[in-house]
XYZ file of C-alpha atoms in Angstrom:
647
model
C 0.118 0.011 0.529
C 1.500 3.436 -0.783
C 1.584 6.583 1.012
C -0.990 8.678 -1.512
C -3.868 5.538 -1.071
C -3.266 6.024 2.704
C -3.410 9.531 2.262
C -6.764 9.263 0.898
C -8.026 6.788 3.079
C -7.138 9.238 5.998
C -8.961 12.361 4.587
C -12.143 9.986 4.011
C -12.331 9.181 7.354
C -11.943 12.853 8.354
C -14.893 13.811 6.349
C -17.077 11.244 7.532
C -16.092 11.660 11.113
C -19.438 11.958 12.097
C -20.424 8.054 10.860
C -17.209 6.337 11.929
C -15.865 6.289 15.895
C -12.696 7.944 15.766
C -10.019 9.865 17.852
C -7.691 12.787 16.914
C -4.049 13.388 18.156
C -2.903 16.734 20.219
C 0.642 17.404 20.548
C 3.259 20.345 21.714
C 5.293 21.287 24.336
C 5.303 23.111 27.823
C 7.870 25.305 28.790
C 8.119 28.000 31.656
C 8.074 31.774 31.158
C 11.925 31.821 30.660
C 11.466 28.922 27.785
C 12.760 25.961 29.893
C 11.221 22.899 29.168
C 8.998 21.340 32.337
C 9.674 17.624 31.922
C 7.161 15.367 33.928
C 4.093 17.612 33.530
C 0.673 16.400 33.704
C -1.377 16.533 30.632
C -5.072 14.781 30.664
C -8.970 15.271 29.538
C -10.796 16.940 32.754
C -13.026 14.586 34.584
C -11.530 11.592 32.718
C -8.481 9.042 33.326
C -6.794 9.591 29.704
C -3.581 11.678 29.916
C -0.180 11.732 29.625
C 3.010 13.664 30.774
C 6.019 15.257 29.244
C 9.296 13.983 28.122
C 12.508 15.600 29.226
C 12.450 18.223 26.579
C 8.506 19.436 27.940
C 6.933 17.923 24.404
C 3.982 15.396 24.894
C 1.339 13.533 22.487
C -1.722 12.640 23.199
C -4.969 10.827 21.658
C -8.453 12.685 22.110
C -11.242 10.004 21.939
C -14.480 11.325 20.085
C -16.929 11.515 23.073
C -14.509 14.161 24.330
C -14.151 16.578 21.530
C -15.700 19.232 23.439
C -14.043 18.625 26.578
C -11.213 20.361 28.068
C -7.565 19.684 28.229
C -5.703 20.228 31.449
C -1.670 21.145 31.568
C -0.142 21.216 35.322
C 3.285 21.178 36.459
C 4.063 21.280 40.532
C 4.419 24.654 41.519
C 2.809 26.484 38.123
C -0.444 27.294 37.553
C -2.859 25.086 35.382
C -4.278 25.813 31.910
C -6.793 24.574 30.300
C -8.003 24.191 26.712
C -11.255 23.908 24.943
C -10.500 20.349 22.843
C -12.789 21.799 19.959
C -10.636 25.283 19.668
C -7.585 23.344 19.051
C -6.508 23.587 15.865
C -2.373 23.043 15.768
C 0.609 21.888 17.969
C 0.050 23.601 21.553
C 2.976 25.629 22.634
C 2.186 26.115 26.519
C 4.003 28.197 29.061
C 3.202 27.962 32.819
C 3.291 30.687 35.121
C 4.613 30.140 38.199
C 2.407 29.794 41.389
C 3.874 32.458 43.837
C 1.072 32.070 46.432
C 1.551 30.167 49.577
C 4.740 28.556 47.947
C 7.209 27.140 50.067
C 5.210 28.258 53.195
C 6.635 26.800 56.184
C 3.784 25.705 58.316
C 4.646 26.119 62.303
C 3.686 23.399 63.891
C 4.451 21.301 67.090
C 5.606 17.722 66.111
C 3.066 15.939 67.617
C 0.557 17.449 65.440
C 2.409 17.090 62.402
C 2.661 13.205 63.452
C -0.869 12.888 64.198
C -1.553 14.382 60.629
C 0.777 12.056 58.792
C -0.877 9.340 61.040
C -4.329 10.969 59.583
C -3.330 10.052 56.152
C -2.148 7.008 56.287
C -5.047 5.817 58.282
C -7.371 7.373 55.260
C -5.934 5.448 52.488
C -8.077 2.822 53.001
C -10.465 5.346 52.206
C -8.927 7.615 49.731
C -7.876 5.157 47.435
C -9.515 2.007 45.475
C -11.591 -0.045 47.950
C -12.316 -2.397 44.902
C -9.777 -4.675 43.025
C -9.231 -2.674 39.472
C -7.789 -3.537 35.798
C -5.272 -0.964 34.561
C -4.121 -0.713 30.857
C -0.845 1.430 30.954
C 1.960 2.278 28.519
C 5.418 1.150 29.867
C 8.756 2.227 28.653
C 12.298 0.638 29.798
C 15.587 2.332 28.583
C 19.527 1.154 29.657
C 21.986 4.223 27.954
C 25.502 5.712 28.098
C 24.395 9.039 28.866
C 27.968 10.422 27.911
C 28.193 9.491 24.499
C 24.418 9.435 23.951
C 24.189 5.515 23.171
C 21.131 3.481 24.139
C 21.624 -0.260 24.869
C 18.181 -0.709 24.491
C 14.996 0.697 24.441
C 11.530 -0.888 25.013
C 8.119 -0.331 25.147
C 5.383 -2.000 26.276
C 1.298 -2.089 26.672
C 0.618 -3.560 29.944
C -2.556 -4.616 31.344
C -2.641 -4.517 35.355
C -5.110 -6.771 37.888
C -4.252 -4.849 41.138
C -5.817 -5.987 44.509
C -7.790 -3.030 46.618
C -5.616 -0.770 48.550
C -6.993 -1.371 52.289
C -4.675 -4.751 51.743
C -0.751 -4.646 50.238
C -1.551 -8.051 48.947
C 0.467 -8.680 45.189
C -1.697 -7.900 41.664
C -0.755 -9.091 38.266
C 0.917 -7.923 35.171
C -0.137 -8.609 31.364
C 2.496 -7.934 28.484
C 0.086 -6.781 25.572
C 2.322 -5.594 22.854
C 5.834 -4.892 23.033
C 8.697 -3.401 21.045
C 12.141 -3.054 21.233
C 15.334 -2.041 19.567
C 18.498 -3.488 20.927
C 22.290 -2.405 20.660
C 24.549 -4.648 18.932
C 26.988 -4.115 21.242
C 25.047 -4.682 24.428
C 27.235 -6.764 25.765
C 30.279 -4.135 26.098
C 28.372 -1.996 28.065
C 26.454 -3.793 30.294
C 27.319 -7.295 32.631
C 23.113 -7.169 33.646
C 20.151 -7.987 32.444
C 17.534 -6.527 34.183
C 14.140 -8.316 35.716
C 10.946 -7.225 36.672
C 10.860 -3.798 35.104
C 7.138 -4.251 34.050
C 5.764 -5.282 37.822
C 6.809 -1.101 38.329
C 3.205 -0.090 38.652
C 2.501 -2.733 41.460
C 6.214 -3.183 43.487
C 6.496 -0.131 43.294
C 3.438 1.910 44.346
C 4.554 3.061 47.169
C 1.083 4.111 49.050
C -0.078 0.206 47.646
C 2.592 -0.940 50.039
C 2.976 1.571 52.521
C 6.787 2.623 52.188
C 8.744 3.485 55.545
C 8.290 6.933 55.519
C 4.771 7.005 55.142
C 4.046 4.580 58.289
C 3.511 5.451 61.573
C 5.942 2.423 62.556
C 9.002 4.475 61.131
C 7.958 7.510 62.293
C 11.365 7.884 64.712
C 13.209 7.099 62.038
C 12.659 10.857 60.084
C 12.650 14.401 60.251
C 9.420 15.607 58.742
C 9.005 19.648 57.580
C 5.456 20.599 56.634
C 5.155 23.269 53.672
C 2.274 25.059 52.299
C 2.191 24.329 48.620
C -0.203 23.589 45.221
C -0.112 21.057 43.234
C -1.863 20.719 39.759
C -3.735 24.349 41.011
C -5.051 22.765 44.220
C -3.804 23.609 47.433
C -1.577 20.626 49.483
C 0.459 20.214 52.020
C 4.248 19.197 50.998
C 5.673 17.498 53.693
C 9.973 17.538 53.297
C 11.501 14.052 54.706
C 14.777 12.676 55.577
C 16.647 10.319 58.117
C 17.256 11.406 61.665
C 21.039 11.062 62.565
C 22.376 7.400 62.665
C 18.783 5.972 61.356
C 19.066 3.555 58.649
C 16.391 4.720 56.180
C 16.620 3.913 52.377
C 14.617 7.261 51.149
C 14.256 10.691 51.619
C 12.429 13.126 49.684
C 8.685 14.956 49.612
C 5.376 14.385 49.033
C 1.987 15.803 48.671
C -1.034 15.528 50.806
C -3.925 17.491 49.498
C -5.635 19.461 52.504
C -8.866 18.367 52.605
C -8.936 14.605 51.744
C -5.360 13.910 53.404
C -4.636 11.866 50.197
C -1.432 11.158 48.709
C -1.278 12.977 45.317
C 2.846 13.148 44.559
C 5.638 11.019 45.405
C 9.804 11.947 45.101
C 11.851 10.125 47.340
C 15.971 9.188 46.150
C 18.076 6.677 48.143
C 20.086 7.290 50.928
C 23.461 6.265 51.369
C 21.846 3.527 53.316
C 19.569 2.732 50.131
C 22.420 2.851 47.878
C 24.401 0.465 50.189
C 21.836 -2.043 50.852
C 20.576 -1.731 46.453
C 24.228 -2.912 45.456
C 24.480 -5.428 47.831
C 21.186 -6.528 46.568
C 22.457 -6.488 42.559
C 25.176 -8.617 43.917
C 27.643 -7.519 41.202
C 30.788 -5.659 41.732
C 31.040 -4.862 37.939
C 28.096 -2.892 38.333
C 27.651 -0.195 41.000
C 24.625 2.131 42.200
C 25.295 6.122 42.476
C 22.041 7.283 42.916
C 18.362 6.089 42.885
C 14.758 8.265 42.288
C 11.395 6.806 42.120
C 9.006 9.391 41.263
C 4.988 8.588 41.991
C 1.588 10.610 40.688
C -2.270 9.969 41.576
C -5.164 11.113 39.913
C -8.563 11.815 41.295
C -11.038 9.912 39.447
C -14.806 8.570 40.455
C -14.475 9.803 43.721
C -11.040 8.284 44.513
C -7.613 8.072 43.764
C -5.405 6.036 41.257
C -1.825 5.672 40.381
C -1.231 7.500 37.084
C 2.588 7.560 36.842
C 5.747 6.556 38.056
C 9.159 6.012 36.887
C 12.301 4.561 38.389
C 15.630 6.298 37.479
C 18.980 4.222 38.617
C 22.312 5.749 37.792
C 25.218 3.460 37.956
C 28.634 3.233 36.950
C 30.212 0.405 35.351
C 33.820 0.003 36.311
C 34.278 -2.988 33.894
C 34.365 -0.157 31.210
C 34.551 2.890 33.640
C 31.782 4.128 32.036
C 27.990 5.917 33.712
C 25.094 4.304 32.898
C 21.091 4.947 33.476
C 18.194 2.442 33.539
C 15.081 4.210 33.058
C 11.548 2.962 33.778
C 8.809 4.794 33.559
C 4.535 3.425 32.915
C 1.372 5.907 32.639
C -1.929 4.975 33.229
C -3.759 5.030 30.037
C -7.139 3.309 31.232
C -8.869 2.128 34.003
C -11.663 -0.547 35.061
C -12.820 -1.078 38.395
C -16.526 -2.893 36.453
C -16.244 -6.476 38.491
C -12.507 -6.257 37.846
C -11.453 -10.414 37.383
C -7.770 -11.467 37.788
C -5.481 -11.848 34.681
C -5.398 -16.060 33.635
C -2.817 -17.936 35.040
C -1.225 -18.363 31.675
C -1.321 -14.777 30.958
C 0.975 -13.430 33.985
C 3.851 -12.225 33.645
C 6.608 -13.256 36.583
C 8.516 -11.179 38.091
C 11.408 -13.039 37.157
C 10.775 -11.938 33.489
C 13.748 -10.285 31.587
C 11.618 -7.893 29.348
C 14.874 -7.293 26.862
C 14.479 -11.400 26.521
C 10.869 -10.922 26.411
C 9.799 -8.002 24.305
C 9.440 -8.604 20.496
C 12.132 -6.739 17.651
C 11.019 -3.428 17.050
C 10.320 -4.222 13.119
C 7.408 -6.894 14.248
C 5.417 -4.196 16.519
C 2.877 -1.483 14.376
C 1.281 0.009 17.187
C -1.812 2.409 16.051
C -3.756 4.607 18.532
C -1.980 4.623 21.223
C -1.862 7.256 24.129
C 2.045 7.277 24.852
C 4.912 9.244 26.894
C 6.725 11.069 23.725
C 10.039 9.634 23.099
C 13.180 12.299 23.752
C 14.882 13.424 20.545
C 17.900 11.049 21.642
C 15.247 8.369 21.860
C 13.713 8.986 18.457
C 17.208 8.288 16.652
C 16.045 4.583 17.520
C 12.157 4.519 16.911
C 11.357 8.001 14.381
C 13.390 7.531 11.596
C 13.130 9.495 7.580
C 11.830 5.923 5.305
C 14.251 4.870 3.468
C 16.616 5.134 7.145
C 13.568 3.206 9.144
C 13.375 0.568 6.475
C 17.053 0.371 6.521
C 17.906 0.059 9.936
C 14.232 -1.135 11.459
C 14.736 -4.682 9.136
C 18.422 -5.230 9.551
C 19.276 -7.821 11.994
C 22.469 -7.238 13.692
C 24.924 -10.127 14.400
C 25.537 -9.672 18.168
C 28.256 -11.235 19.584
C 28.572 -14.668 20.916
C 29.137 -13.643 24.778
C 25.920 -11.765 24.333
C 24.236 -14.683 22.607
C 25.111 -17.463 25.024
C 24.713 -14.857 28.218
C 20.513 -14.442 26.577
C 20.246 -18.591 26.367
C 22.001 -18.304 29.872
C 19.598 -15.856 31.176
C 16.435 -17.809 29.508
C 17.559 -20.710 31.196
C 18.181 -19.807 34.853
C 14.796 -17.749 34.640
C 12.773 -20.785 34.463
C 14.538 -23.145 37.280
C 13.674 -23.352 40.785
C 14.766 -24.736 43.640
C 12.248 -26.521 46.313
C 13.584 -27.033 49.688
C 11.163 -29.624 52.044
C 11.659 -31.647 55.104
C 9.556 -35.001 54.925
C 7.936 -36.767 57.697
C 6.963 -40.563 56.782
C 6.478 -43.329 59.553
C 8.499 -46.282 59.724
C 7.580 -50.196 60.951
C 10.441 -50.823 62.809
C 11.551 -54.323 63.789
C 10.600 -55.496 67.407
C 13.445 -58.192 68.171
C 15.855 -59.776 66.016
C 19.569 -60.620 65.482
C 22.447 -60.275 62.735
C 25.624 -61.247 62.194
C 27.819 -60.290 59.707
C 31.396 -61.708 58.835
C 32.432 -59.849 55.558
C 36.234 -61.996 56.580
C 37.406 -64.114 58.003
C 38.976 -61.626 61.204
C 35.813 -59.392 61.310
C 32.649 -60.098 62.533
C 29.823 -57.931 63.293
C 26.838 -59.109 65.589
C 24.250 -56.977 67.064
C 20.858 -57.837 68.528
C 18.231 -55.674 67.340
C 14.898 -54.366 69.600
C 13.420 -50.803 68.542
C 10.039 -49.436 68.220
C 7.818 -47.603 65.351
C 9.183 -44.102 64.959
C 8.899 -40.665 62.806
C 11.282 -40.620 60.250
C 12.267 -36.794 59.025
C 14.406 -36.303 55.358
C 15.826 -33.112 54.200
C 15.205 -32.654 50.581
C 15.631 -30.657 47.605
C 14.303 -30.423 43.950
C 15.579 -28.525 41.055
C 13.332 -28.200 38.579
C 12.915 -26.191 34.952
C 9.467 -24.435 33.787
C 8.213 -25.706 30.259
C 5.344 -23.408 30.730
C 2.825 -21.865 32.969
C 1.581 -24.750 34.341
C 4.098 -27.908 33.397
C 7.843 -28.703 34.997
C 10.395 -31.337 34.742
C 11.855 -31.987 38.130
C 14.818 -33.875 40.125
C 14.687 -34.843 43.149
C 16.986 -35.915 45.961
C 16.625 -36.701 50.024
C 18.747 -37.552 52.911
C 17.404 -38.828 56.223
C 17.592 -36.460 59.281
C 18.809 -39.195 61.750
C 20.640 -42.324 62.696
C 18.323 -44.521 59.807
C 18.724 -44.425 56.114
C 16.398 -42.913 53.846
C 17.744 -41.946 50.728
C 15.848 -40.822 47.712
C 16.415 -39.976 44.347
C 13.615 -39.321 41.469
C 12.658 -37.667 38.086
C 9.390 -36.104 37.448
C 6.909 -34.263 36.091
C 5.154 -31.260 37.646
C 1.863 -29.540 36.863
C -0.035 -26.496 39.097
C -2.915 -24.154 38.656
C -4.067 -21.483 40.312
C -7.538 -22.630 43.014
C -7.328 -18.810 43.789
C -6.421 -15.940 41.275
C -6.002 -12.965 42.902
C -3.656 -11.327 45.787
C -1.313 -13.903 47.443
C -2.058 -16.721 44.489
C -2.562 -20.563 46.234
C -1.770 -22.956 43.479
C -2.599 -26.856 43.395
C 0.125 -28.768 42.322
C 0.371 -32.499 41.218
C 2.974 -34.287 40.164
C 4.665 -37.902 39.003
C 7.858 -39.239 39.659
C 9.835 -42.405 39.133
C 11.965 -42.729 41.845
C 15.065 -45.274 43.472
C 14.952 -45.213 47.047
C 16.551 -47.042 50.130
C 15.463 -46.868 53.612
C 17.315 -48.594 56.713
C 17.125 -49.354 60.216
C 19.984 -48.115 61.899
C 21.409 -51.688 63.283
C 25.005 -49.738 65.314
C 28.324 -48.649 64.931
C 31.169 -50.972 65.118
C 34.679 -50.865 65.293
C 36.580 -52.215 62.670
C 39.779 -53.665 63.413
C 40.940 -54.747 59.506
C 40.058 -53.827 56.261
C 37.501 -55.546 54.674
C 35.411 -55.928 50.505
C 31.646 -55.813 50.522
C 29.774 -54.614 47.304
C 32.873 -54.356 45.375
C 34.245 -51.600 47.793
C 37.158 -52.195 50.131
C 36.498 -50.396 53.772
C 39.268 -49.376 55.889
C 37.227 -47.114 58.309
C 37.908 -47.992 61.518
C 34.267 -47.400 62.570
C 31.441 -48.366 60.707
C 27.451 -48.276 60.615
C 25.317 -51.319 59.590
C 21.699 -51.326 58.958
C 18.544 -53.392 57.637
C 16.127 -51.983 55.318
C 14.922 -52.419 51.340
C 16.117 -50.968 48.157
C 13.106 -49.771 46.225
C 12.025 -48.431 42.819
C 8.618 -47.428 41.522
C 6.501 -44.176 40.995
C 5.228 -41.751 43.669
C 2.239 -39.570 42.911
C 2.634 -35.825 44.319
C -0.502 -33.447 45.438
C -0.105 -30.330 47.395
C -0.552 -26.607 47.837
C 1.628 -23.896 46.938
C 1.184 -19.929 48.018
C 3.735 -17.244 46.907
C 5.206 -15.478 49.532
C 7.491 -12.954 48.129
C 8.797 -12.019 44.830
C 11.028 -15.192 44.586
C 9.838 -17.573 47.299
C 6.774 -19.617 47.734
C 5.770 -21.655 50.482
C 3.983 -25.556 49.777
C 2.981 -28.554 51.284
C 2.708 -31.763 49.734
C 1.193 -35.003 50.228
C 2.544 -38.129 48.530
C 1.893 -42.293 47.726
C 4.667 -44.230 46.547
C 3.630 -47.144 44.769
C 6.881 -49.731 44.564
C 7.023 -51.871 41.864
C 10.429 -53.559 42.970
C 11.406 -54.682 46.195
C 14.565 -55.886 47.456
C 15.640 -56.750 51.126
C 19.243 -55.275 51.975
C 22.257 -54.608 54.275
C 23.542 -51.057 54.034
C 26.947 -50.620 55.203
C 28.366 -47.239 55.587
C 31.811 -45.799 56.696
C 31.285 -43.742 60.142
C 35.275 -42.507 60.360
C 37.113 -40.015 57.966
C 36.974 -37.496 55.718
C 32.959 -37.162 55.101
C 33.179 -36.441 51.794
C 35.744 -40.070 51.188
C 33.517 -42.448 53.410
C 32.229 -45.076 51.493
C 28.921 -46.870 51.232
C 27.053 -50.027 49.367
C 24.429 -52.357 49.946
C 24.541 -56.042 49.680
C 21.673 -58.776 49.263
C 20.301 -60.239 52.644
C 20.855 -63.742 51.215
C 24.183 -63.285 50.977
C 26.248 -66.066 52.400
C 28.531 -63.255 54.947
C 25.330 -62.543 56.638
C 22.842 -64.602 59.455
C 19.603 -62.667 60.139
C 16.969 -63.483 62.326
C 14.041 -62.112 63.331
C 11.884 -62.882 66.556
C 14.309 -66.442 66.484
C 13.450 -67.368 62.975
C 16.758 -66.809 60.751
C 15.199 -65.359 57.698
C 16.737 -63.408 54.469
C 13.451 -60.784 54.306
C 13.039 -57.615 57.031
C 10.012 -56.771 58.126
C 11.698 -52.965 58.140
C 9.822 -51.011 56.063
C 8.631 -47.325 55.866
C 4.845 -45.853 55.355
C 3.666 -45.324 51.525
C 2.199 -41.943 52.602
C 4.444 -39.200 53.007
C 4.416 -35.439 53.635
C 6.845 -32.983 52.763
C 6.624 -28.899 53.416
C 9.569 -26.594 52.343
C 10.178 -23.333 50.536
C 10.352 -22.497 46.655
C 12.900 -20.228 45.369
C 12.365 -19.028 42.124
C 14.839 -16.123 40.378
């Protein structure tokens, strides 16, 4: 389709706009009286939730649905007077000059400390009243960039449309994110500039909503850590309280900054906080890499009043870093803009469509030439970013369809990251009952010089084992896994298995509750501890030579077969979840064995083997009768409780 044909279609739509639902686009630039650009200014349709913010050069672009064509466009910025424009009278790009609002600006309110803290407690207590008291589904625009500011080189530039399920502000339970659309332009030398890949970015509107998750500087429990100062101020042409806060001397607090309260409702309207030295130190420990060092981090949030409640409107997270390897400064910048909100019977996102916190946006996003978005409310890119996404037709065709050959190291790193983010580890305790021997005796003579003789008397007891399971997620529901466990205590209870597991949500909102089931093929060894013996001479057993001073003997069974699991799992934090599982063991093969293990010497080199109770070197008795079968056994039903870790 050529350009002339597209233009004809566009003109046709304009002439028949009264019959066809359409929307117009308004762009412009916002500056102050001295022509200085005003980044972060709010541009929104009055009495609606449609809006955007200006970029670092003060420019913006916003789509206007037809039903608002006779509405008003509001433009505001902190410390400036709000301006309104009739949408039906806007015929060209807007050049907006905001005038500074000096009325009541920076006027310190003299207030006793107890009175100020009481005000802050009231604001905190009114969160459940001021913010959404029902679950919501939000649509929004997300941008993630990683760049080298000194050279103006962008290591990558990505955008996405997100669908978000958010629980009520009356609690701090987690929400869900779906990646609807994405596009990204990647620098071919990304690996040369950076040694990390960033995850969790698309969860920014969930995890960094400081009001929803009760940030420490808002919480009465942490007031003792901060000094607060209150000012009279204005925000979006409305009177506000500006609260500035900083950590008290010798107090360990992550943030310092300011937030704005509505003077009537005491709702949090705006928050801007930066890391303290302590916050930077903790952040560097969290990143866990010596080659990349955090220098500063700033988080900015805006909330908008709509339908008698306040909702998250905009959030940005800017992190300044230093790469020791390349001796270069880097900036990692994420921002999210809410473009639509639905509170009518908002339902959670289907389980298979949810994005995990560990997902790497750099790897999940589509290449830019695969995306062709239309009619979306976007944050207009800076001119430096436009070099990546807005080209002349010839250059766009050349660059957007060119396939870069990434360095081999980068390709390996991407593949490794994809694998690692699908691996999980379960650490658990297993308990099951054992049927111990009532009375018995064993005489084991591995050589003419060595004889072990011991009577056996015991009762039934509870067995405990420590286990580790490593799994790989094939998709949201299915995984393959390897399991290993060993007994805690004197008896032997070793197991290895390979299996498949399936999980699906029972409760798909807040802290999800997942149903887990699995089938495994196992190999196990269970043995009752007969006793520890001194060994005066070396001997051979099971093809191994034993030369330790101390030997332990066990009588029991080797088994193999299928096991079936059924359990529940719930997420605790970003990477951790708690699970409980009941299992049944179906044995296909059982062998009665004597287990022999060295108990002295270096623990990593201690030998272990087993031989049949039918072996000629063994005389085994139960209840006075010689036999080659043991009555020791473990219950086929057992219970596991543990923690799952998934990066």
